[in-house]
Amino acid sequence: MESYVSKVLDEIDIKILDLLQKESQINNAELARRVNLSPPATHTRIKRLESEGFIERQVAILNQEKLGFDLLCYIFISTNIHQSELLEKIEGSLATMSEVLECHCLTGEHDYLLKVVIRDRKELDYFIRKLNKLGISRIQTNLSLREVKNSTILPIVDNEQSC
Amino acid sequence: MESYVSKVLDEIDIKILDLLQKESQINNAELARRVNLSPPATHTRIKRLESEGFIERQVAILNQEKLGFDLLCYIFISTNIHQSELLEKIEGSLATMSEVLECHCLTGEHDYLLKVVIRDRKELDYFIRKLNKLGISRIQTNLSLREVKNSTILPIVDNEQSC
DNA sequence: GCTGAAAGTATAAATTC
DNA sequence: GAATTTATACTTTCAGC
């Protein structure tokens, strides 16, 4: 696989993005050292990468388990609705539910796939009731038994990484 | 839903975690102001939350589309393997593949669910060949047509949020 | 946990390549 | 046009209370 180097992004930009997506609290001087540039030059590039939207946001990833979220579920849902106005309303409702971390419109037999974090069985029951109330006709819940990998790192540089 | 307040985490800790998981580059003085504490006290708490593992890491979330990743896939895979040593080897291989952002061992008819980011159709073909070589017997690929929501924010405080 | 000072870090300005 | 060095403002972090 080759790196994504375009007219707008050179190798140094890619390197900066990669370092930041792995460890965003790295300080500017250290970042500059790793890309062989002066701190101000590096800083200017970061600001450009932010303003141009390559960096969407910087976040802290919290430990689900330590915070009491015992259940991670992937839930497939289907609706019988084909009216776009109603679908938008359902999507809006799904997006505002804080248990729903991800929601994707998918190819295949189901309409949407949800990634949902839940504390316990009781809350899962409550959540599925909420889905039913939205007018969702079919729900297929898959529980994660074990997390093998969970990363936000896009493969923008060649080397395979393990985290 | 009620907040997760335990002997180790009080309301202020939860508030700090929540602010950081939404915007980790917020500065300490501003964070302190929002939780009604002095900057040093706030700082001490953050360090504690990090060392105790409530904060796993801080990362920059990059824009997939702008970086050329046109395809987001959820891929279900099954193996015919029941020997734990071989399964561990397969899991290790999956975990080191940089296209695989997530890998979960799931309940249901399939063994694993993968979240995979891919640049184009050609790369998807190449990726599926790699899976075949690992000894995976059944592969069901679902493409994301549209992202309705994509968040890393755990619902540790009551209010529903939209991002 | 607070206040205030010292150390460290980011940003701006001036200059050079 | 983009990077560097120098200078300044800000932010974190460490005392003492």
PDB file of N, CA, C and O (backbone and C1' of nucleotides) in Angstrom, chain A residues 27-29 40 43 47, chain C residues 8-13:
ATOM      1  N   ASN A  27       4.077  17.176  22.248  1.00  0.00           N
ATOM      2  CA  ASN A  27       4.272  18.621  22.148  1.00  0.00           C
ATOM      3  C   ASN A  27       4.938  19.009  20.824  1.00  0.00           C
ATOM      4  O   ASN A  27       5.542  18.193  20.143  1.00  0.00           O
ATOM      5  N   ASN A  28       4.768  20.271  20.517  1.00  0.00           N
ATOM      6  CA  ASN A  28       5.171  20.770  19.214  1.00  0.00           C
ATOM      7  C   ASN A  28       6.667  20.619  18.945  1.00  0.00           C
ATOM      8  O   ASN A  28       7.071  20.289  17.838  1.00  0.00           O
ATOM      9  N   ALA A  29       7.479  20.836  19.969  1.00  0.00           N
ATOM     10  CA  ALA A  29       8.929  20.732  19.817  1.00  0.00           C
ATOM     11  C   ALA A  29       9.342  19.299  19.460  1.00  0.00           C
ATOM     12  O   ALA A  29      10.155  19.076  18.553  1.00  0.00           O
ATOM     13  N   PRO A  40       8.128  26.345  14.807  1.00  0.00           N
ATOM     14  CA  PRO A  40       7.105  27.200  14.179  1.00  0.00           C
ATOM     15  C   PRO A  40       6.604  26.664  12.837  1.00  0.00           C
ATOM     16  O   PRO A  40       5.408  26.755  12.552  1.00  0.00           O
ATOM     17  N   HIS A  43       4.225  23.946  13.585  1.00  0.00           N
ATOM     18  CA  HIS A  43       3.001  24.521  14.134  1.00  0.00           C
ATOM     19  C   HIS A  43       2.094  25.086  13.036  1.00  0.00           C
ATOM     20  O   HIS A  43       0.875  24.872  13.045  1.00  0.00           O
ATOM     21  N   LYS A  47      -1.833  23.861  12.088  1.00  0.00           N
ATOM     22  CA  LYS A  47      -2.966  24.794  11.987  1.00  0.00           C
ATOM     23  C   LYS A  47      -3.619  24.690  10.608  1.00  0.00           C
ATOM     24  O   LYS A  47      -4.846  24.742  10.482  1.00  0.00           O
TER      25      LYS A  47
ATOM     26  P    DG C   8      12.227  23.201  32.809  1.00  0.00           P
ATOM     27  O5'  DG C   8      10.980  23.220  31.823  1.00  0.00           O
ATOM     28  C5'  DG C   8       9.751  22.610  32.230  1.00  0.00           C
ATOM     29  C4'  DG C   8       8.668  22.957  31.231  1.00  0.00           C
ATOM     30  C3'  DG C   8       9.060  22.696  29.771  1.00  0.00           C
ATOM     31  O3'  DG C   8       8.015  21.935  29.199  1.00  0.00           O
ATOM     32  C1'  DG C   8       8.175  24.879  29.994  1.00  0.00           C
ATOM     33  P    DT C   9       8.097  21.300  27.722  1.00  0.00           P
ATOM     34  O5'  DT C   9       7.047  22.184  26.906  1.00  0.00           O
ATOM     35  C5'  DT C   9       5.725  22.400  27.392  1.00  0.00           C
ATOM     36  C4'  DT C   9       5.058  23.386  26.460  1.00  0.00           C
ATOM     37  C3'  DT C   9       5.413  23.183  24.997  1.00  0.00           C
ATOM     38  O3'  DT C   9       4.244  22.821  24.299  1.00  0.00           O
ATOM     39  C1'  DT C   9       5.545  25.493  25.630  1.00  0.00           C
ATOM     40  P    DA C  10       4.054  22.852  22.749  1.00  0.00           P
ATOM     41  O5'  DA C  10       3.428  24.289  22.484  1.00  0.00           O
ATOM     42  C5'  DA C  10       2.190  24.613  23.088  1.00  0.00           C
ATOM     43  C4'  DA C  10       1.772  26.021  22.704  1.00  0.00           C
ATOM     44  C3'  DA C  10       1.507  26.247  21.217  1.00  0.00           C
ATOM     45  O3'  DA C  10       0.401  27.148  21.153  1.00  0.00           O
ATOM     46  C1'  DA C  10       3.196  27.731  21.921  1.00  0.00           C
ATOM     47  P    DT C  11      -0.383  27.374  19.744  1.00  0.00           P
ATOM     48  O5'  DT C  11       0.176  28.771  19.246  1.00  0.00           O
ATOM     49  C5'  DT C  11      -0.307  29.947  19.885  1.00  0.00           C
ATOM     50  C4'  DT C  11       0.594  31.108  19.533  1.00  0.00           C
ATOM     51  C3'  DT C  11       0.550  31.525  18.063  1.00  0.00           C
ATOM     52  O3'  DT C  11       0.043  32.838  18.063  1.00  0.00           O
ATOM     53  C1'  DT C  11       2.752  31.582  18.915  1.00  0.00           C
ATOM     54  P    DA C  12      -0.480  33.532  16.709  1.00  0.00           P
ATOM     55  O5'  DA C  12       0.418  34.846  16.624  1.00  0.00           O
ATOM     56  C5'  DA C  12       0.779  35.556  17.795  1.00  0.00           C
ATOM     57  C4'  DA C  12       2.004  36.401  17.504  1.00  0.00           C
ATOM     58  C3'  DA C  12       2.044  36.986  16.093  1.00  0.00           C
ATOM     59  O3'  DA C  12       2.197  38.391  16.208  1.00  0.00           O
ATOM     60  C1'  DA C  12       4.104  35.896  16.603  1.00  0.00           C
ATOM     61  P    DA C  13       2.243  39.328  14.935  1.00  0.00           P
ATOM     62  O5'  DA C  13       3.817  39.641  14.838  1.00  0.00           O
ATOM     63  C5'  DA C  13       4.546  39.948  16.016  1.00  0.00           C
ATOM     64  C4'  DA C  13       6.004  40.224  15.661  1.00  0.00           C
ATOM     65  C3'  DA C  13       6.212  40.922  14.321  1.00  0.00           C
ATOM     66  O3'  DA C  13       7.172  41.958  14.494  1.00  0.00           O
ATOM     67  C1'  DA C  13       7.436  38.888  14.357  1.00  0.00           C
TER      68       DA C  13
END
